[in-house]
Amino acid sequence: MAGNLLDYDLEGLAAFCDSLGEKRFRAVQLYRWMHQKGQADFELMSDLAKSLRGKLAGVAEVRSLPLISEHVSADGTTKWLFDVGAGNAVETVFIPETDRGTLCVSSQAGCAVGCRFCSTGHQGFSRNLSTGEIVAQLWFAEHRMRQTLNLKEGERAIDNVVMMGMGEPLQNYAALLPALRTMLDDHAYGLSRRRVTVSTSGVVPMIDRLREDCPVALAVSLHAPNDALRDNLVPLNRKYPIAELLDACSRYLQSAPRDFITFEYCMLDGVNDTPELAHELVRLVKHRISCKINLIPFNPFPASGLLRSSRERVQAFAQVLQAAGIVTTVRKTRGDDIDAACGQLAGEVQDRTNARVRLAQQREMQRAVIPIVVNGIRA
Ligand code: SAH
Ligand code: SF4
């Protein structure tokens, strides 16, 4: 199969062009045609030397992901399901805002972290996406939305990318890094570092790598203020407990494009949403790390056995944090009529490995060992 040019950041593309005996400026031209104009046909890249077009034919292509379906929600949120082969699919979500829009991008088919409240986690892990498959989501969505929104030449549809789709981006670091570089490159999407966010469940060594290689905005999925509870909700916490995670966040802030870390906190009824836990969260982060807290109302799915916290519960929790001077937001749920909200990205991964059954068994065992008990009620 011909190589996919979406796999390359500009340096990679320059090296590829060099291997064909072509100068760097040709790589820049090619990169701009692909990403800025959305052109996939070399013959239509009019100012690209004929000789280069000839060399590219047969050895390279601009390969997007095969589209399975497109759903548009009443609020304009658009969800695409892409085929990534072997019965696996991933989802990408465009969320329109008053001005431009945000794209929620997937990094893996399934996820190995296995958080209790996440439907992707419940599927188990299928495979890492390649750089080209991560970039293809932005490539496709940007050019599709320019058409849909009838934008003029040079106007952009997407000005914000969040790696909050399916998968743990920092467990697919090698593919993620060139993809981030293409998002940021002025010859491609030219997004601001502050408007590209990597969301992680807390892969500590990779937070450090990201800080060195490509510091973009960081969101950390915290979900609990102590290790006992977090161990149960986010199994990766057993490897990288909260203290280590917060230290990595502090180090990250030295290079980060924003002067705070966003902590995501999924509100689970009777599990992590009590005022006591809100106070514990204040004690954990206050005077220790500059942060904002984003409370996410849980999007329920039957296999989780969990429920969404009531609006009052979420408000009360937010008030404790706000009263302590911590900037706190409650995430608006968008696109839930098309199952495009956080954690609902199931992607119809075919379960070849019986991961679902295995995971359910594992979880039963974990629950038996570390029951979550809040106010005497077992979750
Ligand atoms: N793996 C990364 C990024 C993908 S998940 C991470 O965990 O950060 C993106 C966000 O959606 C995370 O904050 C995650 O905790 C949250 N999330 C997962 N399942 C959810 C659900 N069912 N309801 C609400 N938020 C959920
Ligand atoms: Fe994976 Fe993130 Fe879902 Fe946890 S919340 S299972 S890390 S995708």
PDB file of N, CA and C and ligand atoms in Angstrom, residues 111 113-115 117-118 120-121 165-168 201, ligand 2:
ATOM      1  N   CYS A 111      -9.611   1.410  24.774  1.00  0.00           N
ATOM      2  CA  CYS A 111      -8.655   2.004  25.712  1.00  0.00           C
ATOM      3  C   CYS A 111      -8.303   0.966  26.754  1.00  0.00           C
ATOM      4  N   VAL A 113      -6.991   1.606  29.736  1.00  0.00           N
ATOM      5  CA  VAL A 113      -7.016   2.078  31.126  1.00  0.00           C
ATOM      6  C   VAL A 113      -8.234   1.512  31.873  1.00  0.00           C
ATOM      7  N   GLY A 114      -9.345   1.437  31.188  1.00  0.00           N
ATOM      8  CA  GLY A 114     -10.502   0.759  31.770  1.00  0.00           C
ATOM      9  C   GLY A 114     -11.178   1.488  32.915  1.00  0.00           C
ATOM     10  N   CYS A 115     -11.395   2.798  32.766  1.00  0.00           N
ATOM     11  CA  CYS A 115     -12.102   3.533  33.826  1.00  0.00           C
ATOM     12  C   CYS A 115     -13.546   3.033  33.939  1.00  0.00           C
ATOM     13  N   PHE A 117     -16.336   4.417  34.604  1.00  0.00           N
ATOM     14  CA  PHE A 117     -17.460   5.254  34.153  1.00  0.00           C
ATOM     15  C   PHE A 117     -17.389   5.545  32.670  1.00  0.00           C
ATOM     16  N   CYS A 118     -16.477   4.887  31.945  1.00  0.00           N
ATOM     17  CA  CYS A 118     -16.243   5.258  30.541  1.00  0.00           C
ATOM     18  C   CYS A 118     -16.584   4.101  29.615  1.00  0.00           C
ATOM     19  N   THR A 120     -15.811   3.691  26.507  1.00  0.00           N
ATOM     20  CA  THR A 120     -14.635   3.242  25.736  1.00  0.00           C
ATOM     21  C   THR A 120     -13.818   2.279  26.596  1.00  0.00           C
ATOM     22  N   GLY A 121     -13.637   2.651  27.852  1.00  0.00           N
ATOM     23  CA  GLY A 121     -12.881   1.811  28.779  1.00  0.00           C
ATOM     24  C   GLY A 121     -13.514   0.434  28.938  1.00  0.00           C
ATOM     25  N   GLY A 165     -11.497  12.189  22.715  1.00  0.00           N
ATOM     26  CA  GLY A 165     -12.351  11.153  22.140  1.00  0.00           C
ATOM     27  C   GLY A 165     -12.010   9.801  22.751  1.00  0.00           C
ATOM     28  N   MET A 166     -12.009   8.781  21.922  1.00  0.00           N
ATOM     29  CA  MET A 166     -11.713   7.453  22.446  1.00  0.00           C
ATOM     30  C   MET A 166     -10.205   7.294  22.652  1.00  0.00           C
ATOM     31  N   GLY A 167      -9.846   6.648  23.748  1.00  0.00           N
ATOM     32  CA  GLY A 167      -8.452   6.282  23.960  1.00  0.00           C
ATOM     33  C   GLY A 167      -7.689   7.206  24.883  1.00  0.00           C
ATOM     34  N   GLU A 168      -6.538   6.698  25.319  1.00  0.00           N
ATOM     35  CA  GLU A 168      -5.648   7.467  26.197  1.00  0.00           C
ATOM     36  C   GLU A 168      -4.485   7.970  25.340  1.00  0.00           C
ATOM     37  N   SER A 201      -5.537  10.422  31.610  1.00  0.00           N
ATOM     38  CA  SER A 201      -5.920   9.841  32.886  1.00  0.00           C
ATOM     39  C   SER A 201      -4.725   9.820  33.842  1.00  0.00           C
TER      40      SER A 201
HETATM   41 FE1  SF4 B   2      -9.528   5.439  28.698  1.00  0.00          FE
HETATM   42 FE2  SF4 B   2      -9.993   8.028  29.238  1.00  0.00          FE
HETATM   43 FE3  SF4 B   2     -12.026   6.269  29.065  1.00  0.00          FE
HETATM   44 FE4  SF4 B   2     -10.344   6.166  31.136  1.00  0.00          FE
HETATM   45  S1  SF4 B   2     -11.740   7.850  30.636  1.00  0.00           S
HETATM   46  S2  SF4 B   2     -11.049   4.408  29.933  1.00  0.00           S
HETATM   47  S3  SF4 B   2      -8.419   6.710  30.168  1.00  0.00           S
HETATM   48  S4  SF4 B   2     -10.661   6.875  27.434  1.00  0.00           S
END
